[in-house]
Short mmCIF file of C-alpha atoms in Angstrom, two decimals:
data_model
loop_
_atom_site.label_atom_id
_atom_site.label_comp_id
_atom_site.label_asym_id
_atom_site.label_seq_id
_atom_site.Cartn_x
_atom_site.Cartn_y
_atom_site.Cartn_z
CA MET A 1 -20.33 -6.24 12.76
CA SER A 2 -17.36 -4.11 13.65
CA LYS A 3 -14.18 -4.51 10.74
CA ALA A 4 -11.41 -5.66 12.08
CA ASN A 5 -8.34 -2.69 11.81
CA ASN A 6 -5.46 -4.60 11.95
CA PHE A 7 -4.38 -7.77 9.62
CA ASN A 8 -1.42 -9.84 9.61
CA LYS A 9 1.00 -11.11 6.49
CA GLU A 10 -1.68 -14.46 6.55
CA ASP A 11 -4.50 -11.92 6.19
CA LEU A 12 -2.96 -10.08 3.46
CA ILE A 13 -2.24 -12.97 1.48
CA ALA A 14 -5.98 -13.95 2.23
CA CYS A 15 -7.09 -10.75 0.49
CA GLY A 16 -4.34 -11.26 -2.38
CA LYS A 17 -6.78 -14.37 -3.28
CA GLY A 18 -9.99 -13.19 -2.69
CA GLU A 19 -10.89 -14.66 0.54
CA LEU A 20 -10.74 -12.06 2.94
CA PHE A 21 -13.30 -9.68 2.47
CA ASN A 22 -14.42 -11.61 -0.40
CA LYS A 23 -14.30 -12.49 -3.75
CA ASN A 24 -14.93 -9.34 -5.63
CA SER A 25 -13.50 -7.61 -3.15
CA PRO A 26 -10.14 -5.82 -4.66
CA PRO A 27 -7.14 -8.47 -4.19
CA LEU A 28 -3.66 -7.40 -2.78
CA PRO A 29 -0.58 -8.98 -4.80
CA LEU A 30 1.27 -12.16 -3.83
CA ASP A 31 4.42 -13.38 -3.56
CA ASN A 32 6.98 -11.09 -4.14
CA MET A 33 5.19 -7.63 -5.09
CA LEU A 34 3.06 -7.96 -2.20
CA MET A 35 4.94 -4.96 -0.54
CA ILE A 36 3.59 -5.30 3.01
CA ASP A 37 4.06 -7.31 6.16
CA ARG A 38 1.19 -6.47 7.77
CA ILE A 39 -1.63 -3.72 8.51
CA ILE A 40 -1.11 -2.18 12.48
CA ASN A 41 -3.87 0.19 12.27
CA ILE A 42 -6.67 0.82 9.96
CA ASN A 43 -9.73 3.53 10.48
CA ALA A 44 -12.57 4.97 8.14
CA ASP A 45 -12.50 8.08 10.13
CA GLY A 46 -8.79 9.01 11.38
CA GLY A 47 -6.50 11.07 9.54
CA GLU A 48 -6.22 14.90 9.32
CA PHE A 49 -8.96 14.99 7.03
CA GLY A 50 -11.01 12.85 9.36
CA LYS A 51 -11.67 10.51 6.26
CA GLY A 52 -9.34 8.03 7.67
CA GLU A 53 -6.08 6.17 7.67
CA ILE A 54 -3.56 2.93 7.85
CA VAL A 55 -0.64 2.36 9.11
CA ALA A 56 1.65 -0.79 7.92
CA GLU A 57 4.51 -2.32 7.51
CA LEU A 58 7.54 -4.20 5.88
CA ASP A 59 9.77 -5.42 7.58
CA ILE A 60 13.48 -5.64 5.70
CA ASN A 61 16.35 -8.36 5.37
CA PRO A 62 19.18 -8.93 3.13
CA GLU A 63 17.65 -11.80 1.25
CA LEU A 64 14.69 -9.78 -0.45
CA TRP A 65 14.63 -10.42 -3.69
CA PHE A 66 15.10 -6.93 -4.72
CA PHE A 67 18.34 -6.65 -3.16
CA LYS A 68 19.96 -9.43 -5.36
CA CYS A 69 19.11 -7.14 -8.86
CA HIS A 70 18.74 -3.62 -7.22
CA PHE A 71 21.77 -3.08 -7.97
CA GLN A 72 25.14 -5.42 -7.80
CA SER A 73 27.20 -4.76 -5.49
CA ASP A 74 24.62 -1.42 -4.45
CA PRO A 75 21.41 -3.17 -3.30
CA VAL A 76 19.16 -0.28 -2.68
CA MET A 77 15.08 -1.07 -2.40
CA PRO A 78 13.84 0.44 -5.85
CA GLY A 79 11.94 3.51 -4.71
CA CYS A 80 8.75 1.92 -7.35
CA LEU A 81 8.03 -0.88 -5.42
CA GLY A 82 7.65 1.63 -1.63
CA LEU A 83 5.70 3.30 -4.47
CA ASP A 84 3.83 0.38 -5.24
CA ALA A 85 2.90 -0.68 -1.29
CA LEU A 86 1.38 2.91 -1.01
CA TRP A 87 -1.29 2.09 -4.01
CA GLN A 88 -1.82 -1.26 -2.26
CA LEU A 89 -3.03 0.15 0.58
CA VAL A 90 -5.12 2.88 -1.19
CA GLY A 91 -6.90 -0.09 -2.66
CA PHE A 92 -6.96 -2.15 0.13
CA PHE A 93 -8.82 0.42 2.53
CA LEU A 94 -11.23 0.89 -0.69
CA GLY A 95 -11.72 -2.67 -0.29
CA TRP A 96 -11.68 -2.57 3.76
CA GLU A 97 -14.97 0.17 3.77
CA GLY A 98 -16.93 -2.86 0.54
CA ALA A 99 -15.84 -1.62 -3.21
CA GLU A 100 -15.92 -5.03 -4.93
CA GLY A 101 -13.44 -4.94 -8.34
CA LYS A 102 -10.31 -4.63 -9.13
CA GLY A 103 -7.79 -2.03 -8.32
CA ARG A 104 -6.01 0.33 -10.67
CA ALA A 105 -2.94 3.07 -9.53
CA LEU A 106 -4.59 5.90 -11.91
CA GLY A 107 -1.55 8.07 -10.67
CA VAL A 108 0.33 10.13 -8.24
CA GLY A 109 0.50 13.80 -7.64
CA GLU A 110 3.93 14.30 -6.06
CA VAL A 111 6.19 12.16 -4.94
CA LYS A 112 9.51 12.89 -2.97
CA PHE A 113 13.16 9.91 -2.05
CA THR A 114 15.09 11.44 0.05
CA GLY A 115 16.53 8.39 1.42
CA GLN A 116 17.16 4.53 0.42
CA VAL A 117 16.13 1.33 1.75
CA LEU A 118 19.05 -0.49 2.17
CA PRO A 119 19.98 -4.46 3.26
CA ASP A 120 20.88 -3.07 7.13
CA ALA A 121 17.67 -1.72 7.73
CA LYS A 122 15.11 -3.25 10.05
CA LYS A 123 11.31 -1.80 9.12
CA VAL A 124 9.75 -0.34 6.75
CA THR A 125 6.47 2.23 8.13
CA TYR A 126 3.91 3.21 5.71
CA LYS A 127 1.37 6.17 6.74
CA LEU A 128 -1.33 6.96 4.80
CA THR A 129 -4.14 9.85 4.64
CA ILE A 130 -7.02 9.07 3.17
CA LYS A 131 -8.02 12.43 1.43
CA ARG A 132 -11.13 11.80 -1.16
CA LYS A 133 -13.17 8.26 -1.62
CA VAL A 134 -15.40 8.50 -3.77
CA TYR A 135 -18.08 5.82 -4.48
CA ARG A 136 -20.30 6.53 -6.97
CA LYS A 137 -20.06 4.64 -10.74
CA LEU A 138 -16.64 5.81 -10.36
CA VAL A 139 -14.97 4.07 -6.97
CA MET A 140 -11.90 5.49 -6.44
CA GLY A 141 -9.42 7.14 -3.22
CA ILE A 142 -6.74 9.57 -3.02
CA ALA A 143 -4.33 9.72 -0.33
CA ASP A 144 -1.36 11.46 1.21
CA ALA A 145 1.20 9.72 2.21
CA VAL A 146 4.89 8.20 4.25
CA MET A 147 7.04 6.55 3.88
CA GLU A 148 9.88 5.93 7.04
CA VAL A 149 13.03 3.10 7.56
CA ASP A 150 14.04 2.56 11.03
CA GLY A 151 11.50 5.67 11.73
CA ARG A 152 13.08 8.17 9.43
CA GLU A 153 11.17 9.28 6.41
CA ILE A 154 12.67 8.87 3.13
CA TYR A 155 9.35 9.04 0.64
CA SER A 156 6.14 11.57 0.09
CA ALA A 157 3.89 11.15 -1.66
CA LYS A 158 0.59 13.33 -2.16
CA ASP A 159 -2.75 12.48 -3.96
CA LEU A 160 -2.12 8.86 -4.85
CA LYS A 161 -5.12 7.87 -6.57
CA VAL A 162 -6.64 3.87 -7.28
CA GLY A 163 -9.57 2.95 -9.22
CA ILE A 164 -11.99 -0.17 -8.61
CA PHE A 165 -13.47 -1.48 -11.86
CA LYS A 166 -15.96 -3.83 -12.60
CA ASP A 167 -14.08 -3.77 -16.04
CA THR A 168 -10.60 -3.34 -16.96
CA SER A 169 -11.02 -4.34 -20.53
CA THR A 170 -11.05 -1.38 -22.16
CA PHE A 171 -8.80 0.64 -19.35
#
């Protein structure tokens, strides 16, 4: 059975509800915290390290919730939301490969912000390359990524880490 290599918004919402892969797959956030509109490519052996890659997008419009509150008279997408989208995508990748449990961001080695997402932007593109996949008692993905707005790179992140946990009660 081959796996799908692209997903639309309805698919991503189904993932958040536990309906895309299976009920034990790590869910994506729902509603306003889902920072992805589509995954245009996901594969298990591409990217710089040959361990997988993801390309995803978020459509920008001036009515998005964060522009109304961050900041008054100076609307800009919070950098932490772009970073969270990258973590969301690492967790999605692990679920796509079959991991089960709850996803948790575990850290990032380095982040650089060299631009901003303003209300007049059209599209954010996320590009991740998987560096390492761990499928033992610990399930974890590590990726490097860039975020572009309208084709211009504005964020870069190295060593994004996401773990998948069966039990988060002691986390």
